[in-house]
Amino acid sequence: MDFNVPLDSNNHITDDTRIRGALPTIKHILDQGGAAILMSHLGRPTKKLLPDGSIDKEKFTLHHVVGHLSDLLGVEVQFCDELVGEKATKMAAALQPGQVLILENTRFEPGETKGDEGLARQLAELADVYVNDAFGTAHRAHASTTTVAHFFDKGAKDFGFLMEAEVKNASKVLNDPQRPLTAIIGGAKVSDKILLLERLIDFVDNLLIGGGMAYTFLKAQGGKVGNSLVEEDKLELALKLLEKAKQKGVQLLLPEDSIIADKFDAAAKVSSANSLAIPDGWMGLDIGEKARMAYAEVIRNSKTLLWNGPMGVFEMENFAQGTKAIAEVVAQATKKGAFSLVGGGDSVAAVNQMGLAEEISHVSTGGGAMLEFLEGKELPGIKAIND
Ligand code: AMP
């Protein structure tokens, strides 16, 4: 399960989306006459140790989710303050059909992030069946998300409903898309998305590039981009990607114009400019109006849409218009029958902020996991179930 929810300073849950997302799988197990033993991590306890070097168990205990999960399920959820050990074994063995037990934070155990076999074996011994519904950690070969699955036969392990939907929807885009297929890629840096861009060029029809990464491409083409974000060591790669797109017949669009600012600040002076002629001292922080229109046109004519990364610094109102416009057109195209997948980080936050999540075919919950899936990598958490 993914119960890695945000907590306030009083350890109250501030957003229970992930807990609600897990309910259908848990209810299904209970409805089938099963008992559920739930495992999840919460936060990064080993990265935020107490001054004496020990884990801050009070802050990171999964006990924080017990009350709310009990309310949502309508079942009194039991809690075990260890992940494995005598107590966990006893409590798991005593479970009756319809009962639910949460084990302590998986990351309290040092073996978890190492994918430790001993720990995984102990976890496996607690249950008859293993279900993984934590897509967000599927790219990590941890003990509770990957290694443990090796101790179950093929017929005794499966994806939960959330994870199944993530895999099914992303596979649809990668393996069986209706065309035209358009990828919209934004975000800060080219370097974070090299693998994704390379792979997309192999099979998309259109590639729309926005965000900070666009300026490395624009500079590589000989454009003047002022103080815009540029990765000098990726200029050559950008040219290669442009060349590859041409060879493959992919329509690759860069923003013709940009919303520019005289500094990276919400209160900066704002203007607009041709993206290849940004005045000295200014930087591109969003795609401009012409780019918005050109991108919208391509999106409207597409049957499958994949969106990863914002078109500008959408956290600042002055530079959020490009991202908003794209979110709206993607939602409209979806209404008209296109299949849309928004995945991987900040574009998900943008769609949620705009209240458009319901109008997208699939909004992924797994940032890094979705990015790696789209890059074509085999995710260890998925492979372990399929093996
Ligand atoms: P990523 O995590 O790679 O999707 O990047 C998201 C971040 O990119 C967001 O925090 C945006 O503010 C940032 N970003 C988008 N466009 C630009 C831009 N033109 N210049 C600098 N940062 C940007």
mmCIF file of C-alpha atoms and ligand atoms in Angstrom:
data_model
loop_
_atom_site.group_PDB
_atom_site.id
_atom_site.type_symbol
_atom_site.label_atom_id
_atom_site.label_comp_id
_atom_site.label_asym_id
_atom_site.label_seq_id
_atom_site.Cartn_x
_atom_site.Cartn_y
_atom_site.Cartn_z
ATOM 1 C CA MET A 1 0.000 0.000 0.000
ATOM 2 C CA ASP A 2 1.060 3.577 -0.381
ATOM 3 C CA PHE A 3 0.162 5.280 2.903
ATOM 4 C CA ASN A 4 2.976 7.785 2.505
ATOM 5 C CA VAL A 5 0.653 10.706 3.262
ATOM 6 C CA PRO A 6 1.578 14.279 4.158
ATOM 7 C CA LEU A 7 1.250 15.118 7.881
ATOM 8 C CA ASP A 8 1.108 18.491 9.647
ATOM 9 C CA SER A 9 3.179 19.375 12.710
ATOM 10 C CA ASN A 10 0.592 17.650 14.934
ATOM 11 C CA ASN A 11 0.863 14.499 12.802
ATOM 12 C CA HIS A 12 -2.597 14.956 11.355
ATOM 13 C CA ILE A 13 -3.092 13.805 7.784
ATOM 14 C CA THR A 14 -3.390 16.830 5.474
ATOM 15 C CA ASP A 15 -4.229 14.925 2.286
ATOM 16 C CA ASP A 16 -5.726 11.421 2.415
ATOM 17 C CA THR A 17 -5.863 10.803 -1.347
ATOM 18 C CA ARG A 18 -3.447 7.885 -1.119
ATOM 19 C CA ILE A 19 -5.353 6.200 1.715
ATOM 20 C CA ARG A 20 -8.630 6.558 -0.181
ATOM 21 C CA GLY A 21 -6.918 5.192 -3.280
ATOM 22 C CA ALA A 22 -6.030 2.002 -1.420
ATOM 23 C CA LEU A 23 -9.564 1.310 -0.170
ATOM 24 C CA PRO A 24 -10.927 -0.662 -3.163
ATOM 25 C CA THR A 25 -8.120 -3.205 -2.944
ATOM 26 C CA ILE A 26 -8.423 -3.620 0.825
ATOM 27 C CA LYS A 27 -12.227 -3.886 0.653
ATOM 28 C CA HIS A 28 -11.987 -6.472 -2.107
ATOM 29 C CA ILE A 29 -9.696 -8.624 0.035
ATOM 30 C CA LEU A 30 -12.087 -8.374 2.984
ATOM 31 C CA ASP A 31 -15.148 -9.015 0.804
ATOM 32 C CA GLN A 32 -13.519 -12.197 -0.487
ATOM 33 C CA GLY A 33 -13.278 -13.477 3.094
ATOM 34 C CA GLY A 34 -9.650 -12.514 3.577
ATOM 35 C CA ALA A 35 -7.864 -10.662 6.323
ATOM 36 C CA ALA A 36 -5.479 -7.888 5.304
ATOM 37 C CA ILE A 37 -1.987 -7.252 6.643
ATOM 38 C CA LEU A 38 -0.964 -3.817 5.360
ATOM 39 C CA MET A 39 2.593 -2.586 4.799
ATOM 40 C CA SER A 40 3.732 0.846 3.705
ATOM 41 C CA HIS A 41 6.506 3.320 4.218
ATOM 42 C CA LEU A 42 5.867 6.789 5.581
ATOM 43 C CA GLY A 43 8.350 9.575 4.904
ATOM 44 C CA ARG A 44 12.089 9.070 4.948
ATOM 45 C CA PRO A 45 12.867 8.128 8.537
ATOM 46 C CA THR A 46 16.495 7.189 7.898
ATOM 47 C CA LYS A 47 17.161 10.541 6.228
ATOM 48 C CA LYS A 48 15.790 12.510 9.177
ATOM 49 C CA LEU A 49 17.343 10.892 12.223
ATOM 50 C CA LEU A 50 17.134 12.250 15.777
ATOM 51 C CA PRO A 51 20.255 14.015 17.153
ATOM 52 C CA ASP A 52 21.345 10.749 18.830
ATOM 53 C CA GLY A 53 21.293 9.004 15.443
ATOM 54 C CA SER A 54 18.158 6.946 16.088
ATOM 55 C CA ILE A 55 14.957 6.884 14.076
ATOM 56 C CA ASP A 56 12.264 9.389 15.047
ATOM 57 C CA LYS A 57 9.591 6.769 15.607
ATOM 58 C CA GLU A 58 7.076 9.215 16.988
ATOM 59 C CA LYS A 59 7.151 11.294 13.832
ATOM 60 C CA PHE A 60 7.262 8.487 11.300
ATOM 61 C CA THR A 61 5.122 5.777 12.894
ATOM 62 C CA LEU A 62 2.390 4.383 10.653
ATOM 63 C CA HIS A 63 0.147 4.562 13.696
ATOM 64 C CA HIS A 64 -0.727 8.032 12.394
ATOM 65 C CA VAL A 65 -2.937 6.500 9.690
ATOM 66 C CA VAL A 66 -4.705 3.882 11.826
ATOM 67 C CA GLY A 67 -7.612 6.019 13.067
ATOM 68 C CA HIS A 68 -8.435 7.526 9.715
ATOM 69 C CA LEU A 69 -8.157 4.232 7.878
ATOM 70 C CA SER A 70 -10.494 2.625 10.466
ATOM 71 C CA ASP A 71 -13.058 5.374 9.824
ATOM 72 C CA LEU A 72 -12.828 5.040 6.048
ATOM 73 C CA LEU A 73 -13.038 1.242 6.088
ATOM 74 C CA GLY A 74 -15.616 0.968 8.844
ATOM 75 C CA VAL A 75 -13.411 -1.684 10.427
ATOM 76 C CA GLU A 76 -11.306 -1.231 13.533
ATOM 77 C CA VAL A 77 -7.776 -1.509 12.199
ATOM 78 C CA GLN A 78 -5.192 -3.160 14.459
ATOM 79 C CA PHE A 79 -1.662 -1.823 14.693
ATOM 80 C CA CYS A 80 1.591 -3.654 15.338
ATOM 81 C CA ASP A 81 4.520 -1.484 16.424
ATOM 82 C CA GLU A 82 7.026 -3.658 14.602
ATOM 83 C CA LEU A 83 7.297 -4.753 10.980
ATOM 84 C CA VAL A 84 8.599 -8.249 11.623
ATOM 85 C CA GLY A 85 9.279 -10.200 14.800
ATOM 86 C CA GLU A 86 7.431 -12.190 17.392
ATOM 87 C CA LYS A 87 4.664 -9.699 17.922
ATOM 88 C CA ALA A 88 4.005 -9.223 14.188
ATOM 89 C CA THR A 89 3.926 -12.990 13.682
ATOM 90 C CA LYS A 90 1.454 -13.463 16.547
ATOM 91 C CA MET A 91 -0.854 -10.657 15.502
ATOM 92 C CA ALA A 92 -0.840 -11.774 11.858
ATOM 93 C CA ALA A 93 -1.601 -15.388 12.807
ATOM 94 C CA ALA A 94 -4.495 -14.330 15.028
ATOM 95 C CA LEU A 95 -6.265 -12.360 12.305
ATOM 96 C CA GLN A 96 -9.796 -13.486 11.463
ATOM 97 C CA PRO A 97 -11.523 -12.998 8.093
ATOM 98 C CA GLY A 98 -12.573 -9.355 7.733
ATOM 99 C CA GLN A 99 -9.882 -8.049 10.086
ATOM 100 C CA VAL A 100 -7.142 -5.596 9.180
ATOM 101 C CA LEU A 101 -3.672 -5.162 10.636
ATOM 102 C CA ILE A 102 -1.132 -2.439 9.829
ATOM 103 C CA LEU A 103 2.509 -3.157 10.443
ATOM 104 C CA GLU A 104 4.993 -0.465 11.437
ATOM 105 C CA ASN A 105 6.730 1.720 8.832
ATOM 106 C CA THR A 106 8.704 -0.553 6.481
ATOM 107 C CA ARG A 107 11.586 1.926 6.409
ATOM 108 C CA PHE A 108 12.260 1.532 10.133
ATOM 109 C CA GLU A 109 14.016 -1.699 9.120
ATOM 110 C CA PRO A 110 17.470 -1.090 7.640
ATOM 111 C CA GLY A 111 17.017 -4.096 5.320
ATOM 112 C CA GLU A 112 13.987 -2.562 3.572
ATOM 113 C CA THR A 113 15.705 -0.215 1.134
ATOM 114 C CA LYS A 114 18.466 -2.780 0.554
ATOM 115 C CA GLY A 115 15.908 -5.321 -0.644
ATOM 116 C CA ASP A 116 17.137 -7.675 2.095
ATOM 117 C CA GLU A 117 16.170 -11.322 1.544
ATOM 118 C CA GLY A 118 15.978 -12.197 5.231
ATOM 119 C CA LEU A 119 13.557 -9.381 5.906
ATOM 120 C CA ALA A 120 11.512 -10.255 2.818
ATOM 121 C CA ARG A 121 11.304 -13.889 3.905
ATOM 122 C CA GLN A 122 10.024 -12.890 7.346
ATOM 123 C CA LEU A 123 7.393 -10.664 5.730
ATOM 124 C CA ALA A 124 6.343 -13.414 3.330
ATOM 125 C CA GLU A 125 5.833 -15.825 6.204
ATOM 126 C CA LEU A 126 3.119 -13.579 7.630
ATOM 127 C CA ALA A 127 0.683 -14.100 4.744
ATOM 128 C CA ASP A 128 -0.665 -16.540 2.139
ATOM 129 C CA VAL A 129 -1.021 -14.048 -0.690
ATOM 130 C CA TYR A 130 0.959 -10.928 -1.675
ATOM 131 C CA VAL A 131 -0.714 -7.928 -3.289
ATOM 132 C CA ASN A 132 1.254 -4.858 -4.367
ATOM 133 C CA ASP A 133 -0.758 -1.657 -4.741
ATOM 134 C CA ALA A 134 2.099 0.829 -4.277
ATOM 135 C CA PHE A 135 2.938 1.957 -7.812
ATOM 136 C CA GLY A 136 4.889 4.964 -6.493
ATOM 137 C CA THR A 137 7.623 2.658 -5.189
ATOM 138 C CA ALA A 138 7.542 0.108 -8.036
ATOM 139 C CA HIS A 139 10.862 1.416 -9.384
ATOM 140 C CA ARG A 140 12.637 0.535 -6.143
ATOM 141 C CA ALA A 141 13.826 -2.993 -5.413
ATOM 142 C CA HIS A 142 12.947 -2.827 -1.727
ATOM 143 C CA ALA A 143 12.232 -5.799 0.534
ATOM 144 C CA SER A 144 8.501 -5.101 1.004
ATOM 145 C CA THR A 145 7.829 -4.028 -2.593
ATOM 146 C CA THR A 146 9.965 -6.403 -4.638
ATOM 147 C CA THR A 147 12.029 -9.070 -2.847
ATOM 148 C CA VAL A 148 9.041 -10.321 -0.847
ATOM 149 C CA ALA A 149 7.156 -11.215 -4.036
ATOM 150 C CA HIS A 150 9.803 -13.807 -4.921
ATOM 151 C CA PHE A 151 8.627 -15.886 -1.960
ATOM 152 C CA PHE A 152 5.119 -16.300 -3.414
ATOM 153 C CA ASP A 153 4.056 -18.561 -6.287
ATOM 154 C CA LYS A 154 2.680 -16.955 -9.403
ATOM 155 C CA GLY A 155 -0.917 -17.712 -8.407
ATOM 156 C CA ALA A 156 -0.448 -16.205 -4.949
ATOM 157 C CA LYS A 157 0.631 -12.686 -5.925
ATOM 158 C CA ASP A 158 -0.959 -9.898 -7.884
ATOM 159 C CA PHE A 159 -1.296 -6.157 -8.427
ATOM 160 C CA GLY A 160 -3.861 -4.184 -6.464
ATOM 161 C CA PHE A 161 -6.452 -2.178 -8.408
ATOM 162 C CA LEU A 162 -4.469 1.086 -8.316
ATOM 163 C CA MET A 163 -1.296 -0.489 -9.559
ATOM 164 C CA GLU A 164 -3.151 -2.479 -12.189
ATOM 165 C CA ALA A 165 -4.689 0.726 -13.576
ATOM 166 C CA GLU A 166 -1.303 2.468 -13.690
ATOM 167 C CA VAL A 167 0.308 -0.402 -15.565
ATOM 168 C CA LYS A 168 -2.639 -0.879 -17.920
ATOM 169 C CA ASN A 169 -2.932 2.791 -18.845
ATOM 170 C CA ALA A 170 0.762 3.413 -19.327
ATOM 171 C CA SER A 171 1.065 0.223 -21.374
ATOM 172 C CA LYS A 172 -1.796 1.398 -23.568
ATOM 173 C CA VAL A 173 0.144 4.552 -24.444
ATOM 174 C CA LEU A 174 3.412 2.720 -24.978
ATOM 175 C CA ASN A 175 2.215 -0.379 -26.783
ATOM 176 C CA ASP A 176 -1.124 0.220 -28.373
ATOM 177 C CA PRO A 177 -1.801 3.943 -28.840
ATOM 178 C CA GLN A 178 -4.423 5.329 -31.133
ATOM 179 C CA ARG A 179 -2.749 7.818 -33.446
ATOM 180 C CA PRO A 180 -1.866 10.596 -33.724
ATOM 181 C CA LEU A 181 0.056 10.187 -30.462
ATOM 182 C CA THR A 182 1.369 13.392 -28.945
ATOM 183 C CA ALA A 183 3.770 13.724 -26.026
ATOM 184 C CA ILE A 184 3.945 17.020 -24.181
ATOM 185 C CA ILE A 185 7.146 17.250 -22.204
ATOM 186 C CA GLY A 186 8.150 20.114 -19.939
ATOM 187 C CA GLY A 187 9.856 20.687 -16.634
ATOM 188 C CA ALA A 188 13.116 22.201 -15.619
ATOM 189 C CA LYS A 189 15.938 20.297 -17.228
ATOM 190 C CA VAL A 190 16.778 18.259 -20.311
ATOM 191 C CA SER A 191 19.156 16.177 -18.207
ATOM 192 C CA ASP A 192 16.259 14.753 -16.122
ATOM 193 C CA LYS A 193 14.403 13.609 -19.215
ATOM 194 C CA ILE A 194 17.055 12.467 -21.690
ATOM 195 C CA LEU A 195 15.994 8.824 -21.638
ATOM 196 C CA LEU A 196 12.332 9.749 -21.889
ATOM 197 C CA LEU A 197 12.877 12.075 -24.862
ATOM 198 C CA GLU A 198 15.056 9.563 -26.687
ATOM 199 C CA ARG A 199 12.495 6.860 -26.287
ATOM 200 C CA LEU A 200 9.499 9.018 -27.153
ATOM 201 C CA ILE A 201 11.085 10.078 -30.420
ATOM 202 C CA ASP A 202 11.039 6.405 -31.397
ATOM 203 C CA PHE A 203 7.290 6.138 -31.398
ATOM 204 C CA VAL A 204 5.347 9.385 -30.993
ATOM 205 C CA ASP A 205 3.906 11.397 -33.887
ATOM 206 C CA ASN A 206 4.294 14.785 -32.221
ATOM 207 C CA LEU A 207 6.550 15.998 -29.449
ATOM 208 C CA LEU A 208 5.735 19.335 -27.854
ATOM 209 C CA ILE A 209 8.503 20.707 -25.662
ATOM 210 C CA GLY A 210 8.012 23.409 -23.042
ATOM 211 C CA GLY A 211 9.371 24.435 -19.655
ATOM 212 C CA GLY A 212 12.956 25.291 -18.852
ATOM 213 C CA MET A 213 14.293 22.467 -21.004
ATOM 214 C CA ALA A 214 13.091 24.179 -24.176
ATOM 215 C CA TYR A 215 15.829 26.822 -23.899
ATOM 216 C CA THR A 216 18.644 24.311 -24.207
ATOM 217 C CA PHE A 217 17.080 23.196 -27.517
ATOM 218 C CA LEU A 218 16.542 26.797 -28.642
ATOM 219 C CA LYS A 219 20.113 27.806 -27.824
ATOM 220 C CA ALA A 220 21.435 24.710 -29.581
ATOM 221 C CA GLN A 221 19.666 25.939 -32.707
ATOM 222 C CA GLY A 222 21.526 29.222 -32.481
ATOM 223 C CA GLY A 223 18.822 31.169 -30.631
ATOM 224 C CA LYS A 224 19.494 34.010 -28.197
ATOM 225 C CA VAL A 225 17.891 32.948 -24.945
ATOM 226 C CA GLY A 226 19.180 35.596 -22.491
ATOM 227 C CA ASN A 227 19.348 34.301 -18.931
ATOM 228 C CA SER A 228 16.955 31.396 -19.523
ATOM 229 C CA LEU A 229 17.813 28.052 -17.973
ATOM 230 C CA VAL A 230 20.322 26.379 -20.292
ATOM 231 C CA GLU A 231 22.382 23.257 -19.749
ATOM 232 C CA GLU A 232 25.520 24.047 -21.722
ATOM 233 C CA ASP A 233 26.728 20.453 -21.553
ATOM 234 C CA LYS A 234 23.514 19.239 -23.183
ATOM 235 C CA LEU A 235 23.547 21.477 -26.264
ATOM 236 C CA GLU A 236 25.053 18.779 -28.440
ATOM 237 C CA LEU A 237 22.600 16.196 -27.161
ATOM 238 C CA ALA A 238 19.738 18.591 -27.904
ATOM 239 C CA LEU A 239 20.906 18.879 -31.514
ATOM 240 C CA LYS A 240 21.133 15.108 -31.778
ATOM 241 C CA LEU A 241 17.585 14.737 -30.476
ATOM 242 C CA LEU A 242 16.326 17.318 -32.975
ATOM 243 C CA GLU A 243 18.101 15.428 -35.746
ATOM 244 C CA LYS A 244 16.711 12.091 -34.586
ATOM 245 C CA ALA A 245 13.187 13.535 -34.551
ATOM 246 C CA LYS A 246 13.639 14.725 -38.127
ATOM 247 C CA GLN A 247 14.883 11.320 -39.259
ATOM 248 C CA LYS A 248 11.978 9.545 -37.607
ATOM 249 C CA GLY A 249 9.414 11.932 -39.050
ATOM 250 C CA VAL A 250 8.372 13.193 -35.621
ATOM 251 C CA GLN A 251 6.940 16.699 -35.548
ATOM 252 C CA LEU A 252 8.961 18.285 -32.725
ATOM 253 C CA LEU A 253 7.737 21.722 -31.663
ATOM 254 C CA LEU A 254 9.575 24.233 -29.512
ATOM 255 C CA PRO A 255 7.774 27.325 -28.199
ATOM 256 C CA GLU A 256 7.835 30.004 -30.884
ATOM 257 C CA ASP A 257 7.424 32.701 -28.235
ATOM 258 C CA SER A 258 7.933 32.951 -24.489
ATOM 259 C CA ILE A 259 6.695 34.856 -21.489
ATOM 260 C CA ILE A 260 9.875 36.444 -20.204
ATOM 261 C CA ALA A 261 10.888 38.012 -16.899
ATOM 262 C CA ASP A 262 13.791 40.177 -15.746
ATOM 263 C CA LYS A 263 14.420 37.854 -12.798
ATOM 264 C CA PHE A 264 13.272 34.512 -11.391
ATOM 265 C CA ASP A 265 10.670 35.985 -9.106
ATOM 266 C CA ALA A 266 6.890 36.068 -8.805
ATOM 267 C CA ALA A 267 7.070 39.862 -8.758
ATOM 268 C CA ALA A 268 9.488 40.187 -11.704
ATOM 269 C CA LYS A 269 8.792 42.506 -14.633
ATOM 270 C CA VAL A 270 7.002 40.472 -17.308
ATOM 271 C CA SER A 271 7.000 40.722 -21.091
ATOM 272 C CA SER A 272 6.927 38.410 -24.094
ATOM 273 C CA ALA A 273 9.411 37.701 -26.849
ATOM 274 C CA ASN A 274 10.287 35.440 -29.732
ATOM 275 C CA SER A 275 11.967 32.472 -28.046
ATOM 276 C CA LEU A 276 14.996 32.741 -30.349
ATOM 277 C CA ALA A 277 15.507 36.432 -29.562
ATOM 278 C CA ILE A 278 15.155 36.904 -25.822
ATOM 279 C CA PRO A 279 16.796 40.198 -24.798
ATOM 280 C CA ASP A 280 19.904 40.127 -22.601
ATOM 281 C CA GLY A 281 19.044 40.164 -18.924
ATOM 282 C CA TRP A 282 15.674 38.443 -19.464
ATOM 283 C CA MET A 283 14.688 34.810 -19.110
ATOM 284 C CA GLY A 284 11.907 32.643 -20.529
ATOM 285 C CA LEU A 285 9.672 31.357 -17.738
ATOM 286 C CA ASP A 286 6.631 30.187 -19.702
ATOM 287 C CA ILE A 287 5.559 29.388 -23.246
ATOM 288 C CA GLY A 288 4.038 32.383 -25.030
ATOM 289 C CA GLU A 289 0.635 32.885 -26.592
ATOM 290 C CA LYS A 290 1.584 31.749 -30.102
ATOM 291 C CA ALA A 291 3.139 28.594 -28.678
ATOM 292 C CA ARG A 292 0.012 27.944 -26.608
ATOM 293 C CA MET A 293 -2.115 28.178 -29.727
ATOM 294 C CA ALA A 294 0.178 26.011 -31.833
ATOM 295 C CA TYR A 295 0.400 23.331 -29.118
ATOM 296 C CA ALA A 296 -3.374 23.434 -28.555
ATOM 297 C CA GLU A 297 -3.951 22.795 -32.256
ATOM 298 C CA VAL A 298 -1.755 19.685 -32.230
ATOM 299 C CA ILE A 299 -3.366 18.447 -29.007
ATOM 300 C CA ARG A 300 -6.884 18.891 -30.388
ATOM 301 C CA ASN A 301 -5.982 16.734 -33.378
ATOM 302 C CA SER A 302 -4.483 13.919 -31.312
ATOM 303 C CA LYS A 303 -6.062 10.639 -30.252
ATOM 304 C CA THR A 304 -3.562 9.824 -27.508
ATOM 305 C CA LEU A 305 -1.869 12.341 -25.221
ATOM 306 C CA LEU A 306 0.975 11.870 -22.806
ATOM 307 C CA TRP A 307 1.964 14.792 -20.610
ATOM 308 C CA ASN A 308 4.933 15.035 -18.289
ATOM 309 C CA GLY A 309 6.240 18.300 -16.847
ATOM 310 C CA PRO A 310 4.868 21.863 -16.691
ATOM 311 C CA MET A 311 5.216 24.350 -19.547
ATOM 312 C CA GLY A 312 6.573 27.067 -17.262
ATOM 313 C CA VAL A 313 7.172 28.085 -13.689
ATOM 314 C CA PHE A 314 3.541 27.352 -12.884
ATOM 315 C CA GLU A 315 4.085 27.845 -9.156
ATOM 316 C CA MET A 316 4.109 31.597 -9.920
ATOM 317 C CA GLU A 317 0.824 32.976 -11.239
ATOM 318 C CA ASN A 318 2.505 35.133 -13.921
ATOM 319 C CA PHE A 319 4.117 32.069 -15.482
ATOM 320 C CA ALA A 320 1.297 29.556 -15.081
ATOM 321 C CA GLN A 321 -0.743 30.443 -18.168
ATOM 322 C CA GLY A 322 1.022 28.026 -20.504
ATOM 323 C CA THR A 323 0.564 25.071 -18.173
ATOM 324 C CA LYS A 324 -3.065 26.037 -17.512
ATOM 325 C CA ALA A 325 -3.818 26.352 -21.212
ATOM 326 C CA ILE A 326 -2.312 22.932 -21.939
ATOM 327 C CA ALA A 327 -4.229 21.345 -19.038
ATOM 328 C CA GLU A 328 -7.472 22.762 -20.367
ATOM 329 C CA VAL A 329 -6.908 21.635 -23.946
ATOM 330 C CA VAL A 330 -5.866 18.160 -22.822
ATOM 331 C CA ALA A 331 -9.107 17.977 -20.794
ATOM 332 C CA GLN A 332 -11.151 19.168 -23.792
ATOM 333 C CA ALA A 333 -9.496 16.680 -26.139
ATOM 334 C CA THR A 334 -10.236 13.927 -23.621
ATOM 335 C CA LYS A 335 -13.882 14.926 -23.551
ATOM 336 C CA LYS A 336 -13.916 14.535 -27.335
ATOM 337 C CA GLY A 337 -12.580 10.999 -27.105
ATOM 338 C CA ALA A 338 -8.800 11.190 -26.865
ATOM 339 C CA PHE A 339 -7.009 9.054 -24.284
ATOM 340 C CA SER A 340 -4.880 11.185 -21.971
ATOM 341 C CA LEU A 341 -2.266 10.203 -19.440
ATOM 342 C CA VAL A 342 -0.653 12.758 -17.166
ATOM 343 C CA GLY A 343 2.243 11.327 -15.267
ATOM 344 C CA GLY A 344 5.436 12.066 -13.476
ATOM 345 C CA GLY A 345 5.598 14.851 -10.976
ATOM 346 C CA ASP A 346 4.695 18.481 -11.395
ATOM 347 C CA SER A 347 2.243 18.202 -14.271
ATOM 348 C CA VAL A 348 0.140 16.018 -11.957
ATOM 349 C CA ALA A 349 0.271 18.747 -9.302
ATOM 350 C CA ALA A 350 -0.740 21.293 -11.969
ATOM 351 C CA VAL A 351 -3.742 19.254 -13.141
ATOM 352 C CA ASN A 352 -4.853 18.704 -9.546
ATOM 353 C CA GLN A 353 -4.442 22.384 -8.709
ATOM 354 C CA MET A 354 -6.661 23.295 -11.626
ATOM 355 C CA GLY A 355 -9.315 20.825 -10.570
ATOM 356 C CA LEU A 356 -9.032 19.021 -13.920
ATOM 357 C CA ALA A 357 -7.916 15.598 -12.700
ATOM 358 C CA GLU A 358 -11.379 14.108 -13.253
ATOM 359 C CA GLU A 359 -11.288 15.173 -16.885
ATOM 360 C CA ILE A 360 -8.065 13.338 -17.706
ATOM 361 C CA SER A 361 -8.255 9.644 -18.628
ATOM 362 C CA HIS A 362 -5.496 8.693 -16.198
ATOM 363 C CA VAL A 363 -3.566 10.823 -13.731
ATOM 364 C CA SER A 364 -0.671 8.791 -12.445
ATOM 365 C CA THR A 365 0.164 8.723 -8.744
ATOM 366 C CA GLY A 366 3.686 7.466 -9.277
ATOM 367 C CA GLY A 367 6.101 10.284 -10.140
ATOM 368 C CA GLY A 368 9.484 8.610 -10.526
ATOM 369 C CA ALA A 369 7.948 5.199 -11.141
ATOM 370 C CA MET A 370 5.836 6.472 -14.048
ATOM 371 C CA LEU A 371 8.801 8.296 -15.563
ATOM 372 C CA GLU A 372 10.882 5.112 -15.490
ATOM 373 C CA PHE A 373 8.003 3.040 -16.860
ATOM 374 C CA LEU A 374 7.615 5.462 -19.780
ATOM 375 C CA GLU A 375 11.365 5.379 -20.347
ATOM 376 C CA GLY A 376 10.854 1.699 -21.084
ATOM 377 C CA LYS A 377 12.582 0.382 -17.982
ATOM 378 C CA GLU A 378 11.348 -2.795 -16.395
ATOM 379 C CA LEU A 379 10.280 -1.773 -12.886
ATOM 380 C CA PRO A 380 11.435 -4.276 -10.253
ATOM 381 C CA GLY A 381 8.135 -4.121 -8.323
ATOM 382 C CA ILE A 382 6.180 -5.017 -11.471
ATOM 383 C CA LYS A 383 8.627 -7.649 -12.662
ATOM 384 C CA ALA A 384 8.525 -9.382 -9.262
ATOM 385 C CA ILE A 385 4.762 -9.882 -9.598
ATOM 386 C CA ASN A 386 4.938 -10.992 -13.236
ATOM 387 C CA ASP A 387 7.845 -13.445 -12.743
HETATM 388 P P1 AMP B 1 10.237 18.690 -13.437
HETATM 389 O O1 AMP B 1 10.270 18.240 -12.007
HETATM 390 O O2 AMP B 1 11.430 18.343 -14.223
HETATM 391 O O3 AMP B 1 8.937 18.346 -14.116
HETATM 392 O O4 AMP B 1 10.319 20.272 -13.364
HETATM 393 C C1 AMP B 1 9.330 21.035 -12.776
HETATM 394 C C2 AMP B 1 9.892 22.381 -12.444
HETATM 395 O O5 AMP B 1 10.337 23.018 -13.620
HETATM 396 C C3 AMP B 1 8.860 23.271 -11.829
HETATM 397 O O6 AMP B 1 9.207 23.551 -10.511
HETATM 398 C C4 AMP B 1 8.893 24.520 -12.705
HETATM 399 O O7 AMP B 1 8.866 25.717 -11.950
HETATM 400 C C5 AMP B 1 10.226 24.399 -13.405
HETATM 401 N N1 AMP B 1 10.224 25.135 -14.674
HETATM 402 C C6 AMP B 1 9.323 25.054 -15.651
HETATM 403 N N2 AMP B 1 9.599 25.926 -16.642
HETATM 404 C C7 AMP B 1 10.729 26.576 -16.283
HETATM 405 C C8 AMP B 1 11.502 27.601 -16.886
HETATM 406 N N3 AMP B 1 11.168 28.118 -18.071
HETATM 407 N N4 AMP B 1 12.600 28.032 -16.235
HETATM 408 C C9 AMP B 1 12.927 27.490 -15.033
HETATM 409 N N5 AMP B 1 12.232 26.530 -14.415
HETATM 410 C C10 AMP B 1 11.135 26.068 -15.020
#
